[in-house]
Structure formats: structure tokens, C-alpha cells
XYZ file of N, CA and C in Angstrom:
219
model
N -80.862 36.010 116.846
C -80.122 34.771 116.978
C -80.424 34.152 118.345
N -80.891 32.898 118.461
C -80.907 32.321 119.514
C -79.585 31.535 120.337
N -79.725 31.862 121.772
C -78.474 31.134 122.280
C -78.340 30.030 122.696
N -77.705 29.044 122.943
C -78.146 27.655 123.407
C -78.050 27.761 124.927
N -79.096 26.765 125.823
C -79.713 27.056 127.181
C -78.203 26.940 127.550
N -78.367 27.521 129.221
C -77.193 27.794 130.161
C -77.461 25.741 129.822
N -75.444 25.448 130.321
C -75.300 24.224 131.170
C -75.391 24.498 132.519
N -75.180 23.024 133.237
C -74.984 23.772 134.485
C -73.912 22.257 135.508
N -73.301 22.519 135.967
C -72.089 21.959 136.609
C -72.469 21.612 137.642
N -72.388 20.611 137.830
C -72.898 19.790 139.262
C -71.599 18.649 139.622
N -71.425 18.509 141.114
C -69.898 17.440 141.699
C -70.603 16.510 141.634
N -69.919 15.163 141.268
C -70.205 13.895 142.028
C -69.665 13.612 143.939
N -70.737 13.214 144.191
C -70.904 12.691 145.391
C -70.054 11.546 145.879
N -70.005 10.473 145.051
C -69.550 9.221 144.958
C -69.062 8.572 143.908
N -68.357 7.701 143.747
C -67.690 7.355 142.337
C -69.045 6.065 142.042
N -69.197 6.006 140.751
C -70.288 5.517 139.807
C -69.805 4.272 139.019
N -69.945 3.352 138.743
C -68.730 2.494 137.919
C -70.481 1.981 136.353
N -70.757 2.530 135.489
C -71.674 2.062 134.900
C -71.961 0.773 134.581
N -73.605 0.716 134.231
C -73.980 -1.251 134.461
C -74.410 -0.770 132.944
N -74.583 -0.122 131.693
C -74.710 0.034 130.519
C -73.965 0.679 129.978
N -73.672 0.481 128.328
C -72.863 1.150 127.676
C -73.223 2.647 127.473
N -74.884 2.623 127.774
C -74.544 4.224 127.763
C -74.888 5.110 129.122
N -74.080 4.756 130.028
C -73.746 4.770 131.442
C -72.684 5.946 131.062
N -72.478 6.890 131.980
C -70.967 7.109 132.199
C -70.367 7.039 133.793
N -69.263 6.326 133.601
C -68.326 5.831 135.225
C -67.717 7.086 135.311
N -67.662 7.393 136.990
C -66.993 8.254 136.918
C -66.230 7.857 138.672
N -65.543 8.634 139.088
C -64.842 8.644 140.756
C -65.833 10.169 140.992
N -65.171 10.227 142.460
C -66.246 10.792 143.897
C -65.163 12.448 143.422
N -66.016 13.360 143.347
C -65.362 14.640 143.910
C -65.109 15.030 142.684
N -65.248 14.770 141.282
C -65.349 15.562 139.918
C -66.512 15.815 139.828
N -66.131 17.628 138.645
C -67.130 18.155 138.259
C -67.642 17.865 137.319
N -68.966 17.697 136.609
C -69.580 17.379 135.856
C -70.308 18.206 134.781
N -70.609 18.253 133.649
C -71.764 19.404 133.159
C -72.620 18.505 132.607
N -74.025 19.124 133.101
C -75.253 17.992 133.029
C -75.606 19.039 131.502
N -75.915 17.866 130.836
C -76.496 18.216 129.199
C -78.013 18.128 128.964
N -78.141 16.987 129.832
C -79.545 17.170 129.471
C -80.267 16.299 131.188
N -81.604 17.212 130.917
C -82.308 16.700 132.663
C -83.300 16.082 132.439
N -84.099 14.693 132.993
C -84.757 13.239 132.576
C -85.643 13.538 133.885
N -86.534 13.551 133.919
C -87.439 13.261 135.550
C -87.524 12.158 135.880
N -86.846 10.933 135.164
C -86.775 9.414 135.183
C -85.443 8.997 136.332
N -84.560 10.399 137.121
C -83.961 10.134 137.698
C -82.505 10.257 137.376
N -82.174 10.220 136.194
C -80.823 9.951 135.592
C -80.747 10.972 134.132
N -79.785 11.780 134.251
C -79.274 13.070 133.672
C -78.134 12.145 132.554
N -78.099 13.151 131.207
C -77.252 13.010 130.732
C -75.881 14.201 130.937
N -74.757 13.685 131.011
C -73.385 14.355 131.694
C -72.492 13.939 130.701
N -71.551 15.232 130.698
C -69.921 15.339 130.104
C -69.188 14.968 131.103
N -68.592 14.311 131.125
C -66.762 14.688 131.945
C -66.124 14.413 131.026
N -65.006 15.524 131.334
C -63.963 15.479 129.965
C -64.487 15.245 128.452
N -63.623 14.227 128.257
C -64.493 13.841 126.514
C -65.428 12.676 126.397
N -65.962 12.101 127.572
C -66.684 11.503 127.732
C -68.139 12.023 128.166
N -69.358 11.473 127.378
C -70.761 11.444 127.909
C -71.489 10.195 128.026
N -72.601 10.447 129.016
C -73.338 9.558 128.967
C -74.211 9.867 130.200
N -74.973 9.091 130.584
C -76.181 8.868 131.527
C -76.002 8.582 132.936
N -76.147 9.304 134.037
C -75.533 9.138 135.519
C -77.006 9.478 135.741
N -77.026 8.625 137.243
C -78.092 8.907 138.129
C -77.819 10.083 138.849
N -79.259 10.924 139.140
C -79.070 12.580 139.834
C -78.505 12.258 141.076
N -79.140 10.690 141.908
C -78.679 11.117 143.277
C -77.002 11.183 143.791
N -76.336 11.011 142.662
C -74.446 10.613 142.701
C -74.489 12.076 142.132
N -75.217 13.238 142.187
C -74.394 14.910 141.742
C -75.469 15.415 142.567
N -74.252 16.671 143.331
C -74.725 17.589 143.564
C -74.437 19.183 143.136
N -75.562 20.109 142.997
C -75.234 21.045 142.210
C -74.181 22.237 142.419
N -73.369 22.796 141.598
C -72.126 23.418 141.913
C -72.247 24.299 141.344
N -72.574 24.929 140.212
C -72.899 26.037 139.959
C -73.332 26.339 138.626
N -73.426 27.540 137.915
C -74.730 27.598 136.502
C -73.384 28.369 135.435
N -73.189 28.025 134.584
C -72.481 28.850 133.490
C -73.028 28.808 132.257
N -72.761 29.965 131.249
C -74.088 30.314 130.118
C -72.942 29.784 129.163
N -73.365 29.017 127.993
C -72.918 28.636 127.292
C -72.359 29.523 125.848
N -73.250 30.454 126.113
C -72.236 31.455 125.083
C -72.325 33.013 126.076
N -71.318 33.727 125.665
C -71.056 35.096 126.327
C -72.192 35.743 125.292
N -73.140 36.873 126.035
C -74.179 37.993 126.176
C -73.472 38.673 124.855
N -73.798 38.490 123.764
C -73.289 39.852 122.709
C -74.512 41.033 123.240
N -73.793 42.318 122.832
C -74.135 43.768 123.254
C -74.853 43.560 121.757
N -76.053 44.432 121.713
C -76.885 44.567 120.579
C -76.856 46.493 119.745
């Protein structure tokens, strides 16, 4: 069975207010979990029940958590 990749949790820096609908706004000093990583500069992110598209340079990284717990074989 395959597991799905670690997320990984990164803070915002600064609060973000989005210029597209698939933007996500956020304020300065929440944590984030980045879903998916773009070399175009801009990550797709959860907060709360919201997603969408933030630029990397507004997060910095906070730490790595595995998305499912290690079953023993």
C-alpha cells in the first residue's frame, strides 16, 4: 500500500490579501500546510477549510508532518 507524500507546515510572514479567485488571503503569523510546490514561485496551501495559491516568499518553513502514521508490517 502506498502512503500519501509527507505535508509540510510552513508560517506566514505577512498577511496576503489575494488579487485572484484562486488566491488564498490570509493575516501574518498563521500556520499553513503547503499541498502542493510550483517552481513558478507560488505554492498551493490549506488554512483551515480554505485552499488556494500563496506566493513562497509570504511562508516560512515550520516544520514536516507525515500524513499517515507508519503501520508495523
Amino acid at each position: 500500500m502506498f502512503s500519501d507524500p509527507p505535508s509540510f507546515l510552513y508560517r506566514t510572514t505577512v498577511a496576503y490579501q489575494r488579487k485572484e479567485p484562486c488566491e488564498l488571503s490570509f493575516p501574518a503569523g498563521v500556520q499553513v500546510e503547503v499541498l502542493e510546490k510550483q517552481e513558478s514561485g507560488w505554492w498551493f496551501v490549506r488554512w483551515g477549510n480554505e485552499e488556494g495559491w500563496a506566493p513562497t516568499y509570504y511562508l516560512q518553513r515550520h516544520c514536516c508532518l507525515c500524513s499517515q502514521n507508519q503501520r508495523e508490517h
